[in-house]
Short mmCIF file of C-alpha atoms in Angstrom, two decimals:
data_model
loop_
_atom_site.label_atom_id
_atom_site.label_comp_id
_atom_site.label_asym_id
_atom_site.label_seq_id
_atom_site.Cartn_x
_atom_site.Cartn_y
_atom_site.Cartn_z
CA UNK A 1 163.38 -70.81 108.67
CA UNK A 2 161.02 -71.95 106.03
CA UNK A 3 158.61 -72.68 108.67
CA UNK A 4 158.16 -68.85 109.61
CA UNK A 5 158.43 -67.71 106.07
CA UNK A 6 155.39 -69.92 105.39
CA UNK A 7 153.51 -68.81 108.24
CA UNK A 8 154.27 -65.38 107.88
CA UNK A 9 152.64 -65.58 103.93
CA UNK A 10 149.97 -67.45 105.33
CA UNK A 11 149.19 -64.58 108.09
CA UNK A 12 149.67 -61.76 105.72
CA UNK A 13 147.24 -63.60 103.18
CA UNK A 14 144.57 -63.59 105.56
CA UNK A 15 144.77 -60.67 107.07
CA UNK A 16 145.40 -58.30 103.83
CA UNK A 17 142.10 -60.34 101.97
CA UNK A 18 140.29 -59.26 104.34
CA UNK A 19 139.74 -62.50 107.11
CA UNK A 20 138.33 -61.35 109.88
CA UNK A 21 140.47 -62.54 113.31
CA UNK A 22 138.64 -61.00 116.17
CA UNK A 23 137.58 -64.50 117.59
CA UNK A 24 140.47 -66.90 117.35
CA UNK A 25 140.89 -70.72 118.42
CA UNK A 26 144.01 -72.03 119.43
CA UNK A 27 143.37 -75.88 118.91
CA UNK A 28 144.89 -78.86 119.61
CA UNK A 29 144.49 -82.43 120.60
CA UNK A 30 144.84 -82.09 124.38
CA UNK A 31 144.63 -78.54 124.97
CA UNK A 32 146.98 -79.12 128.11
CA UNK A 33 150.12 -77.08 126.74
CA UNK A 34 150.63 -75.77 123.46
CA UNK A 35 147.26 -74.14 122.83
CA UNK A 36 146.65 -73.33 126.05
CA UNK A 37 151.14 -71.36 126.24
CA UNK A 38 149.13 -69.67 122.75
CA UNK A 39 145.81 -68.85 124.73
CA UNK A 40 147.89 -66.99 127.48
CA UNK A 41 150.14 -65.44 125.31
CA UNK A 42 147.50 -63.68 122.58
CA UNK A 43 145.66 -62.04 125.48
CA UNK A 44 148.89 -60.81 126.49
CA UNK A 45 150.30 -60.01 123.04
CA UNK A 46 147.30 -59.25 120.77
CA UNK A 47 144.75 -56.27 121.08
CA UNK A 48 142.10 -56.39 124.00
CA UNK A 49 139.05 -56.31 121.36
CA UNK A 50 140.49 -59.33 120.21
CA UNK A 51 138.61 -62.45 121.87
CA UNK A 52 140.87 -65.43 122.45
CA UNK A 53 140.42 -69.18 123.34
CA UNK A 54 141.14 -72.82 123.78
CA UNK A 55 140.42 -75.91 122.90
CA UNK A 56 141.17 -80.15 122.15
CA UNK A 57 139.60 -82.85 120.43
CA UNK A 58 140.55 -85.35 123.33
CA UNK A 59 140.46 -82.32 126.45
CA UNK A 60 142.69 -83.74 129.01
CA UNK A 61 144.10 -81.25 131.98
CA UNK A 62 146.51 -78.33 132.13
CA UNK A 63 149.49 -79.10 132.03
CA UNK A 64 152.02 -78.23 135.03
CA UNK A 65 155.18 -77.66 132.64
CA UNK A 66 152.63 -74.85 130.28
CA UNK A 67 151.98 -73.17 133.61
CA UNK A 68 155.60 -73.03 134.85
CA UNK A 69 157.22 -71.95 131.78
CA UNK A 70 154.58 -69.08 131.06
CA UNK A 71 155.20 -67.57 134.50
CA UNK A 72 158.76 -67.43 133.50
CA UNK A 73 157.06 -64.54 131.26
CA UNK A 74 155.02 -62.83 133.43
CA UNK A 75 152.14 -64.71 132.66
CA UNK A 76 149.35 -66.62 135.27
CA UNK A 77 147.60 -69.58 133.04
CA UNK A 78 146.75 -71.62 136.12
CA UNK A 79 143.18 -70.91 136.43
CA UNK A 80 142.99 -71.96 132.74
CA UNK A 81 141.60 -75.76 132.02
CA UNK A 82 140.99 -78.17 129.08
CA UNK A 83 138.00 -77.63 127.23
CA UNK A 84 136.59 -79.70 124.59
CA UNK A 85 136.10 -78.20 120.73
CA UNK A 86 132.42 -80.22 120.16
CA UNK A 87 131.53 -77.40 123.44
CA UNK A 88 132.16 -74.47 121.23
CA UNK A 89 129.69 -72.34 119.46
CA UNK A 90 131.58 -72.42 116.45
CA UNK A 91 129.55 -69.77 115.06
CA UNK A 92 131.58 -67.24 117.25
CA UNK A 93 134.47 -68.55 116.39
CA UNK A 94 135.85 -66.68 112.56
CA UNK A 95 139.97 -67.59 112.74
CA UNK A 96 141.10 -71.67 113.72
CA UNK A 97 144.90 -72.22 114.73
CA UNK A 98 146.04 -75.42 114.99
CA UNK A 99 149.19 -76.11 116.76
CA UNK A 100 149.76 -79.54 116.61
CA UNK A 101 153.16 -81.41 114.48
CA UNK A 102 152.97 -85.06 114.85
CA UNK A 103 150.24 -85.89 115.79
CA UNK A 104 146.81 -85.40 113.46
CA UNK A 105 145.34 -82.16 113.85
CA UNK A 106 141.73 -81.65 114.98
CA UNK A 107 138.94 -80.77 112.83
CA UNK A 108 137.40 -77.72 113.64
CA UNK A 109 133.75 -77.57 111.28
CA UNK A 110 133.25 -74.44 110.96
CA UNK A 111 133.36 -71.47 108.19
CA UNK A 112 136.66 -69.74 109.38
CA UNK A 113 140.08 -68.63 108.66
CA UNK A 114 142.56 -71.30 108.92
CA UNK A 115 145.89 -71.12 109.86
CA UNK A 116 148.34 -73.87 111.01
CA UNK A 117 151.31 -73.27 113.41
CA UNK A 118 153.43 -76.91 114.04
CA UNK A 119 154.78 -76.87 117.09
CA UNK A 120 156.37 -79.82 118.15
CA UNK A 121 155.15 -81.94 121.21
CA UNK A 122 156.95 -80.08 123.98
CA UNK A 123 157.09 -83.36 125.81
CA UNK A 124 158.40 -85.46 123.56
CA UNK A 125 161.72 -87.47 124.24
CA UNK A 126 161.81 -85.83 127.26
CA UNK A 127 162.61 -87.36 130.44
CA UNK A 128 163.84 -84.96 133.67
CA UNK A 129 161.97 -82.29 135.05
CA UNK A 130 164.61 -79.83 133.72
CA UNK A 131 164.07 -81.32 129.90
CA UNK A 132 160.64 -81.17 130.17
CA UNK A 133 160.30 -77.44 131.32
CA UNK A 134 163.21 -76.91 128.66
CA UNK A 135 160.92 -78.54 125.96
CA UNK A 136 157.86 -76.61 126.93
CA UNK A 137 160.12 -73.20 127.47
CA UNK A 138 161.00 -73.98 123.24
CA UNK A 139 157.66 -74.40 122.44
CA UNK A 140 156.30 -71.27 124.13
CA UNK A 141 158.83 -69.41 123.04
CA UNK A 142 158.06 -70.89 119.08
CA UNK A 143 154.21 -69.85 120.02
CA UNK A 144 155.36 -66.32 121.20
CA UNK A 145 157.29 -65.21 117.96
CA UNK A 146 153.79 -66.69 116.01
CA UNK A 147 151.45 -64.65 118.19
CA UNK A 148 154.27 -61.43 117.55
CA UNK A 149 154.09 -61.83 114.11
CA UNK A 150 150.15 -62.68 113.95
CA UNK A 151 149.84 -58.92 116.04
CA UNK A 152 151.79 -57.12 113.40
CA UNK A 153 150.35 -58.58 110.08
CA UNK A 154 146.67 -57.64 112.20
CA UNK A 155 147.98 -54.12 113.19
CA UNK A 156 149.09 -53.45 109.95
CA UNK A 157 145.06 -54.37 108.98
CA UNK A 158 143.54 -51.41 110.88
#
């Protein structure tokens, strides 16, 4: 609980002084499954003027478990892939959110909003298919109530 109530300061801070979030960056280390679940679900979720991507310090590849437990939503990521951060034009780029927990968090140079969402690995300690997909359905669905309460605070801004 005192995650969201953090995050939902944070969000309202930014949006009501004025940051500008019409080009946001999901990042983490991989950008296999958590920022890529966050990619999918803000161009679902947030307003179509509002330009959305991915990216990872260490790219690696999509992630089979992000795919399957996004489609449970609705929602095709399969043609997405891993794409490094150092690729970016981070002058395009004006809002950074960083998804990782345990693992050191990605730099992202850059003068931009900053906002950090820790999600938990949605791998980790996970063995069985059925864990796995159960882990990455709780981390999408941890990324989903962020990216609903991120749309608000940013409707409430127009």
């Amino acid at each position: 609980m005192m995650k969201r109530a953090v995050f939902q300061q944070t969000t309202k801070w930014c949006v009501n002084n004025g940051a500008t979030m019409k080009n946001i960056l999901f990042l983490c280390v991989a950008n296999s499954a958590r920022s890529q679940m966050a990619e999918g679900l803000a161009r679902h979720y947030l307003s179509a003027d509002i330009v959305v991507q991915s990216a990872g310090s260490q790219p690696s590849s999509l992630n089979r478990y992000a795919v399957k437990a996004m489609a449970e939503l609705g929602i095709d990521i399969s043609t997405h892939y891993s794409k490094a951060v150092e690729d970016l034009d981070s002058r395009t780029v004006d809002a950074v959110i960083t998804l990782c927990a345990e693992e050191v968090c990605p730099v992202f140079l850059g003068k931009v909003q900053r906002l950090h969402w820790p999600i938990n690995e949605p791998s980790a300690g996970r063995e069985t298919p059925e864990q796995l997909l159960q882990g990455f359905r709780i981390a999408r669905d941890e990324i989903k109530q962020h990216i609903l309460q991120l749309a608000e605070s940013l409707s409430k801004a127009d």
